[in-house]
PDB file of C-alpha atoms in Angstrom:
ATOM      1  CA  MET A  29       0.000   0.000   0.000  1.00 45.00           C
ATOM      2  CA  ASN A  30       1.342   3.429  -0.847  1.00 67.00           C
ATOM      3  CA  GLY A  31       0.331   6.859   0.419  1.00 95.00           C
ATOM      4  CA  LEU A  32      -1.764   7.724  -2.631  1.00 98.00           C
ATOM      5  CA  THR A  33      -5.539   8.038  -2.200  1.00 98.00           C
ATOM      6  CA  PHE A  34      -7.605   8.437  -5.362  1.00 98.00           C
ATOM      7  CA  ILE A  35     -11.039  10.043  -4.951  1.00 98.00           C
ATOM      8  CA  ILE A  36     -13.329   9.830  -7.955  1.00 98.00           C
ATOM      9  CA  GLY A  37     -16.985  10.627  -8.542  1.00 97.00           C
ATOM     10  CA  GLY A  38     -19.430  12.632 -10.586  1.00 94.00           C
ATOM     11  CA  ALA A  39     -19.971  16.387 -10.593  1.00 89.00           C
ATOM     12  CA  ARG A  40     -21.019  17.714  -7.180  1.00 90.00           C
ATOM     13  CA  SER A  41     -20.638  14.271  -5.596  1.00 94.00           C
ATOM     14  CA  GLY A  42     -18.620  15.706  -2.698  1.00 95.00           C
ATOM     15  CA  LYS A  43     -15.170  14.668  -3.950  1.00 96.00           C
ATOM     16  CA  SER A  44     -13.306  17.852  -3.096  1.00 93.00           C
ATOM     17  CA  ARG A  45     -14.981  18.392   0.250  1.00 94.00           C
ATOM     18  CA  HIS A  46     -14.273  14.807   1.337  1.00 97.00           C
ATOM     19  CA  ALA A  47     -10.669  15.046   0.151  1.00 97.00           C
ATOM     20  CA  GLU A  48     -10.228  18.263   2.143  1.00 95.00           C
ATOM     21  CA  GLU A  49     -11.613  16.536   5.252  1.00 96.00           C
ATOM     22  CA  LEU A  50      -9.188  13.632   4.812  1.00 97.00           C
ATOM     23  CA  VAL A  51      -6.232  15.976   4.402  1.00 96.00           C
ATOM     24  CA  THR A  52      -7.091  18.241   7.320  1.00 95.00           C
ATOM     25  CA  ALA A  53      -7.431  15.216   9.594  1.00 96.00           C
ATOM     26  CA  LEU A  54      -3.638  14.985   9.221  1.00 96.00           C
ATOM     27  CA  PRO A  55      -1.085  17.352  10.758  1.00 94.00           C
ATOM     28  CA  GLY A  56      -0.354  20.373   8.547  1.00 91.00           C
ATOM     29  CA  PRO A  57       0.882  22.231   6.754  1.00 93.00           C
ATOM     30  CA  TRP A  58      -1.243  21.094   3.828  1.00 96.00           C
ATOM     31  CA  THR A  59      -0.639  21.751   0.146  1.00 96.00           C
ATOM     32  CA  TYR A  60      -3.442  22.215  -2.360  1.00 95.00           C
ATOM     33  CA  ILE A  61      -2.357  21.752  -5.974  1.00 96.00           C
ATOM     34  CA  ALA A  62      -4.952  23.345  -8.245  1.00 93.00           C
ATOM     35  CA  THR A  63      -5.348  22.627 -11.937  1.00 94.00           C
ATOM     36  CA  ALA A  64      -8.259  24.997 -12.650  1.00 85.00           C
ATOM     37  CA  GLN A  65      -7.867  28.059 -14.801  1.00 82.00           C
ATOM     38  CA  ALA A  66     -10.341  30.929 -14.397  1.00 80.00           C
ATOM     39  CA  TYR A  67     -11.349  31.730 -17.952  1.00 79.00           C
ATOM     40  CA  ASP A  68     -14.798  33.055 -17.033  1.00 84.00           C
ATOM     41  CA  GLU A  69     -16.759  34.485 -14.106  1.00 90.00           C
ATOM     42  CA  GLU A  70     -18.441  31.191 -13.217  1.00 88.00           C
ATOM     43  CA  MET A  71     -15.072  29.448 -12.906  1.00 80.00           C
ATOM     44  CA  ARG A  72     -13.668  32.333 -10.859  1.00 84.00           C
ATOM     45  CA  GLU A  73     -16.609  31.872  -8.467  1.00 89.00           C
ATOM     46  CA  ARG A  74     -15.977  28.118  -8.185  1.00 81.00           C
ATOM     47  CA  ILE A  75     -12.303  28.700  -7.414  1.00 79.00           C
ATOM     48  CA  ALA A  76     -13.201  31.336  -4.802  1.00 82.00           C
ATOM     49  CA  GLU A  77     -15.707  28.944  -3.198  1.00 83.00           C
ATOM     50  CA  HIS A  78     -13.051  26.222  -2.901  1.00 78.00           C
ATOM     51  CA  ARG A  79     -10.506  28.658  -1.437  1.00 79.00           C
ATOM     52  CA  ALA A  80     -12.978  30.020   1.118  1.00 80.00           C
ATOM     53  CA  ARG A  81     -14.015  26.527   2.177  1.00 79.00           C
ATOM     54  CA  ARG A  82     -10.397  25.473   2.733  1.00 77.00           C
ATOM     55  CA  GLY A  83      -9.617  28.433   4.954  1.00 76.00           C
ATOM     56  CA  VAL A  84      -6.241  28.944   6.631  1.00 81.00           C
ATOM     57  CA  GLY A  85      -3.416  26.439   6.911  1.00 85.00           C
ATOM     58  CA  TRP A  86      -3.250  25.604   3.214  1.00 92.00           C
ATOM     59  CA  HIS A  87      -0.418  26.421   0.821  1.00 92.00           C
ATOM     60  CA  ALA A  88      -1.834  26.736  -2.716  1.00 91.00           C
ATOM     61  CA  VAL A  89       0.125  25.780  -5.825  1.00 94.00           C
ATOM     62  CA  ASP A  90      -1.294  26.490  -9.286  1.00 93.00           C
ATOM     63  CA  ALA A  91      -0.321  23.748 -11.714  1.00 95.00           C
ATOM     64  CA  PRO A  92      -2.673  23.765 -14.690  1.00 94.00           C
ATOM     65  CA  LEU A  93      -0.160  21.806 -16.802  1.00 96.00           C
ATOM     66  CA  ASP A  94       2.935  20.698 -14.858  1.00 96.00           C
ATOM     67  CA  LEU A  95       1.428  18.458 -12.179  1.00 96.00           C
ATOM     68  CA  ALA A  96       4.407  16.121 -12.195  1.00 96.00           C
ATOM     69  CA  GLY A  97       6.756  19.027 -11.475  1.00 97.00           C
ATOM     70  CA  ALA A  98       4.497  20.478  -8.780  1.00 97.00           C
ATOM     71  CA  LEU A  99       4.220  17.105  -7.049  1.00 97.00           C
ATOM     72  CA  ALA A 100       7.937  16.390  -7.324  1.00 96.00           C
ATOM     73  CA  ALA A 101       8.625  19.715  -5.563  1.00 96.00           C
ATOM     74  CA  GLN A 102       6.563  18.792  -2.480  1.00 96.00           C
ATOM     75  CA  PRO A 103       8.406  18.213   0.796  1.00 94.00           C
ATOM     76  CA  GLN A 104       8.733  14.735   2.264  1.00 95.00           C
ATOM     77  CA  GLY A 105       5.831  13.749   4.523  1.00 95.00           C
ATOM     78  CA  GLN A 106       3.580  16.733   3.771  1.00 94.00           C
ATOM     79  CA  PRO A 107      -0.106  16.057   2.985  1.00 97.00           C
ATOM     80  CA  VAL A 108      -1.011  17.088  -0.563  1.00 97.00           C
ATOM     81  CA  LEU A 109      -4.385  17.455  -2.246  1.00 97.00           C
ATOM     82  CA  LEU A 110      -4.394  17.562  -6.046  1.00 97.00           C
ATOM     83  CA  ASP A 111      -7.713  18.828  -7.439  1.00 95.00           C
ATOM     84  CA  CYS A 112      -8.456  17.786 -10.164  1.00 93.00           C
ATOM     85  CA  LEU A 113      -7.195  15.446 -12.863  1.00 97.00           C
ATOM     86  CA  THR A 114      -9.969  16.087 -15.375  1.00 96.00           C
ATOM     87  CA  LEU A 115      -9.278  19.832 -15.456  1.00 94.00           C
ATOM     88  CA  TRP A 116      -5.577  19.038 -15.931  1.00 97.00           C
ATOM     89  CA  LEU A 117      -6.511  16.708 -18.798  1.00 97.00           C
ATOM     90  CA  THR A 118      -8.688  19.418 -20.364  1.00 95.00           C
ATOM     91  CA  ASN A 119      -5.810  21.905 -20.166  1.00 95.00           C
ATOM     92  CA  HIS A 120      -3.494  19.498 -21.996  1.00 97.00           C
ATOM     93  CA  MET A 121      -6.107  18.588 -24.602  1.00 96.00           C
ATOM     94  CA  LEU A 122      -6.789  22.241 -25.396  1.00 94.00           C
ATOM     95  CA  ALA A 123      -3.029  22.908 -25.637  1.00 95.00           C
ATOM     96  CA  GLY A 124      -2.610  20.013 -28.094  1.00 96.00           C
ATOM     97  CA  HIS A 125      -0.089  18.169 -25.907  1.00 97.00           C
ATOM     98  CA  ASP A 126       0.817  14.475 -26.059  1.00 97.00           C
ATOM     99  CA  LEU A 127      -1.686  13.110 -23.530  1.00 96.00           C
ATOM    100  CA  GLU A 128      -0.107   9.678 -23.200  1.00 95.00           C
ATOM    101  CA  ALA A 129       3.327  11.141 -22.478  1.00 97.00           C
ATOM    102  CA  GLU A 130       1.883  13.555 -19.906  1.00 96.00           C
ATOM    103  CA  ALA A 131      -0.122  10.772 -18.226  1.00 96.00           C
ATOM    104  CA  VAL A 132       2.955   8.542 -17.988  1.00 96.00           C
ATOM    105  CA  ARG A 133       5.004  11.415 -16.553  1.00 97.00           C
ATOM    106  CA  LEU A 134       2.311  12.106 -13.952  1.00 97.00           C
ATOM    107  CA  ALA A 135       1.817   8.418 -13.068  1.00 97.00           C
ATOM    108  CA  THR A 136       5.555   8.037 -12.522  1.00 97.00           C
ATOM    109  CA  VAL A 137       5.523  10.732  -9.834  1.00 97.00           C
ATOM    110  CA  LEU A 138       2.239   9.539  -8.314  1.00 97.00           C
ATOM    111  CA  SER A 139       3.571   5.990  -7.990  1.00 96.00           C
ATOM    112  CA  SER A 140       6.078   7.149  -5.344  1.00 95.00           C
ATOM    113  CA  PRO A 141       4.297   9.644  -3.092  1.00 96.00           C
ATOM    114  CA  ARG A 142       6.548  11.142  -0.438  1.00 93.00           C
ATOM    115  CA  GLY A 143       3.671  11.593   1.962  1.00 95.00           C
ATOM    116  CA  PRO A 144      -0.091  11.243   2.113  1.00 98.00           C
ATOM    117  CA  TRP A 145      -1.248  12.419  -1.301  1.00 98.00           C
ATOM    118  CA  PHE A 146      -4.912  12.739  -2.295  1.00 98.00           C
ATOM    119  CA  VAL A 147      -5.924  13.005  -5.948  1.00 98.00           C
ATOM    120  CA  VAL A 148      -9.413  14.062  -7.066  1.00 98.00           C
ATOM    121  CA  SER A 149     -10.896  13.240 -10.463  1.00 98.00           C
ATOM    122  CA  ASN A 150     -14.268  13.149 -12.188  1.00 97.00           C
ATOM    123  CA  GLU A 151     -15.916   9.960 -13.369  1.00 97.00           C
ATOM    124  CA  VAL A 152     -17.260  10.948 -16.772  1.00 94.00           C
ATOM    125  CA  GLY A 153     -17.977   7.569 -18.345  1.00 89.00           C
ATOM    126  CA  GLN A 154     -21.311   6.713 -16.739  1.00 89.00           C
ATOM    127  CA  GLY A 155     -23.508   8.965 -18.857  1.00 85.00           C
ATOM    128  CA  ILE A 156     -24.638   8.929 -22.430  1.00 88.00           C
ATOM    129  CA  VAL A 157     -22.186   8.738 -25.319  1.00 91.00           C
ATOM    130  CA  PRO A 158     -21.282  12.335 -26.186  1.00 90.00           C
ATOM    131  CA  ASP A 159     -22.514  13.672 -29.514  1.00 93.00           C
ATOM    132  CA  ASN A 160     -19.193  15.035 -30.767  1.00 95.00           C
ATOM    133  CA  ALA A 161     -15.673  13.767 -31.350  1.00 95.00           C
ATOM    134  CA  LEU A 162     -13.946  16.119 -28.888  1.00 94.00           C
ATOM    135  CA  ALA A 163     -16.265  15.168 -26.023  1.00 94.00           C
ATOM    136  CA  ARG A 164     -15.911  11.453 -26.839  1.00 95.00           C
ATOM    137  CA  ARG A 165     -12.123  11.809 -26.903  1.00 96.00           C
ATOM    138  CA  PHE A 166     -12.197  13.597 -23.537  1.00 96.00           C
ATOM    139  CA  ARG A 167     -14.391  10.862 -22.040  1.00 96.00           C
ATOM    140  CA  ASP A 168     -12.044   8.163 -23.347  1.00 96.00           C
ATOM    141  CA  GLU A 169      -8.853   9.940 -22.250  1.00 97.00           C
ATOM    142  CA  ALA A 170     -10.320  10.648 -18.788  1.00 97.00           C
ATOM    143  CA  GLY A 171     -11.273   6.983 -18.447  1.00 96.00           C
ATOM    144  CA  ARG A 172      -7.767   5.850 -19.349  1.00 97.00           C
ATOM    145  CA  LEU A 173      -6.166   8.403 -17.003  1.00 98.00           C
ATOM    146  CA  ASN A 174      -8.468   7.455 -14.128  1.00 98.00           C
ATOM    147  CA  GLN A 175      -7.691   3.753 -14.637  1.00 97.00           C
ATOM    148  CA  LYS A 176      -3.960   4.493 -14.632  1.00 97.00           C
ATOM    149  CA  VAL A 177      -4.135   6.452 -11.375  1.00 98.00           C
ATOM    150  CA  ALA A 178      -6.490   3.969  -9.701  1.00 98.00           C
ATOM    151  CA  SER A 179      -4.125   1.127 -10.549  1.00 97.00           C
ATOM    152  CA  ILE A 180      -1.280   2.723  -8.576  1.00 97.00           C
ATOM    153  CA  ALA A 181      -3.288   4.170  -5.682  1.00 98.00           C
ATOM    154  CA  GLY A 182      -3.200   2.435  -2.306  1.00 97.00           C
ATOM    155  CA  THR A 183      -6.765   3.587  -1.602  1.00 98.00           C
ATOM    156  CA  VAL A 184      -9.548   4.330  -4.085  1.00 98.00           C
ATOM    157  CA  LEU A 185     -12.779   6.023  -2.994  1.00 98.00           C
ATOM    158  CA  PHE A 186     -15.860   6.517  -5.168  1.00 98.00           C
ATOM    159  CA  MET A 187     -18.071   9.409  -4.084  1.00 98.00           C
ATOM    160  CA  VAL A 188     -21.852   9.168  -4.416  1.00 96.00           C
ATOM    161  CA  ALA A 189     -24.155  11.911  -3.053  1.00 96.00           C
ATOM    162  CA  GLY A 190     -21.508  13.056  -0.582  1.00 95.00           C
ATOM    163  CA  LEU A 191     -20.806   9.537   0.662  1.00 97.00           C
ATOM    164  CA  PRO A 192     -17.479   7.754   0.111  1.00 98.00           C
ATOM    165  CA  LEU A 193     -17.547   4.153  -1.049  1.00 98.00           C
ATOM    166  CA  LYS A 194     -14.261   2.338  -0.599  1.00 98.00           C
ATOM    167  CA  VAL A 195     -13.292   0.569  -3.812  1.00 97.00           C
ATOM    168  CA  ARG A 196      -9.812  -0.376  -2.625  1.00 96.00           C
TER     169      ARG A 196
END
């Protein structure tokens, strides 16, 4: 078992809130690695809501693209919350990057956490088949990325209506 906990679920399933509770149950300081980019007012509001909910005691790191580098820079033994993989994937897709190479680079760092690390991601494969090629590619890439991270995580939690279900 390694120190990586993977928390996955649908939109508004309580993933981030539960991950924050798990992290803050540990001694601080805590690091929050954010992948979101505020391109519009609605996203700015979501980011502000997350920041306000976390409160004091958190060190925030913005890493919309270089998650592997941000994780590798974390101190030994410090709790880390990475939120979220699907936004990171979106950022790379929109930038036209090599998704497989980026996923391998990220998985390499995640496979050797230097402390309790918590990774949040969205489950996007339980709905209807998207009606366009870009959305279908995103769904497929997110599914592959989530499988890769789940395969190396010591603990996997699936969030449903604010409740964590332990998968592993």
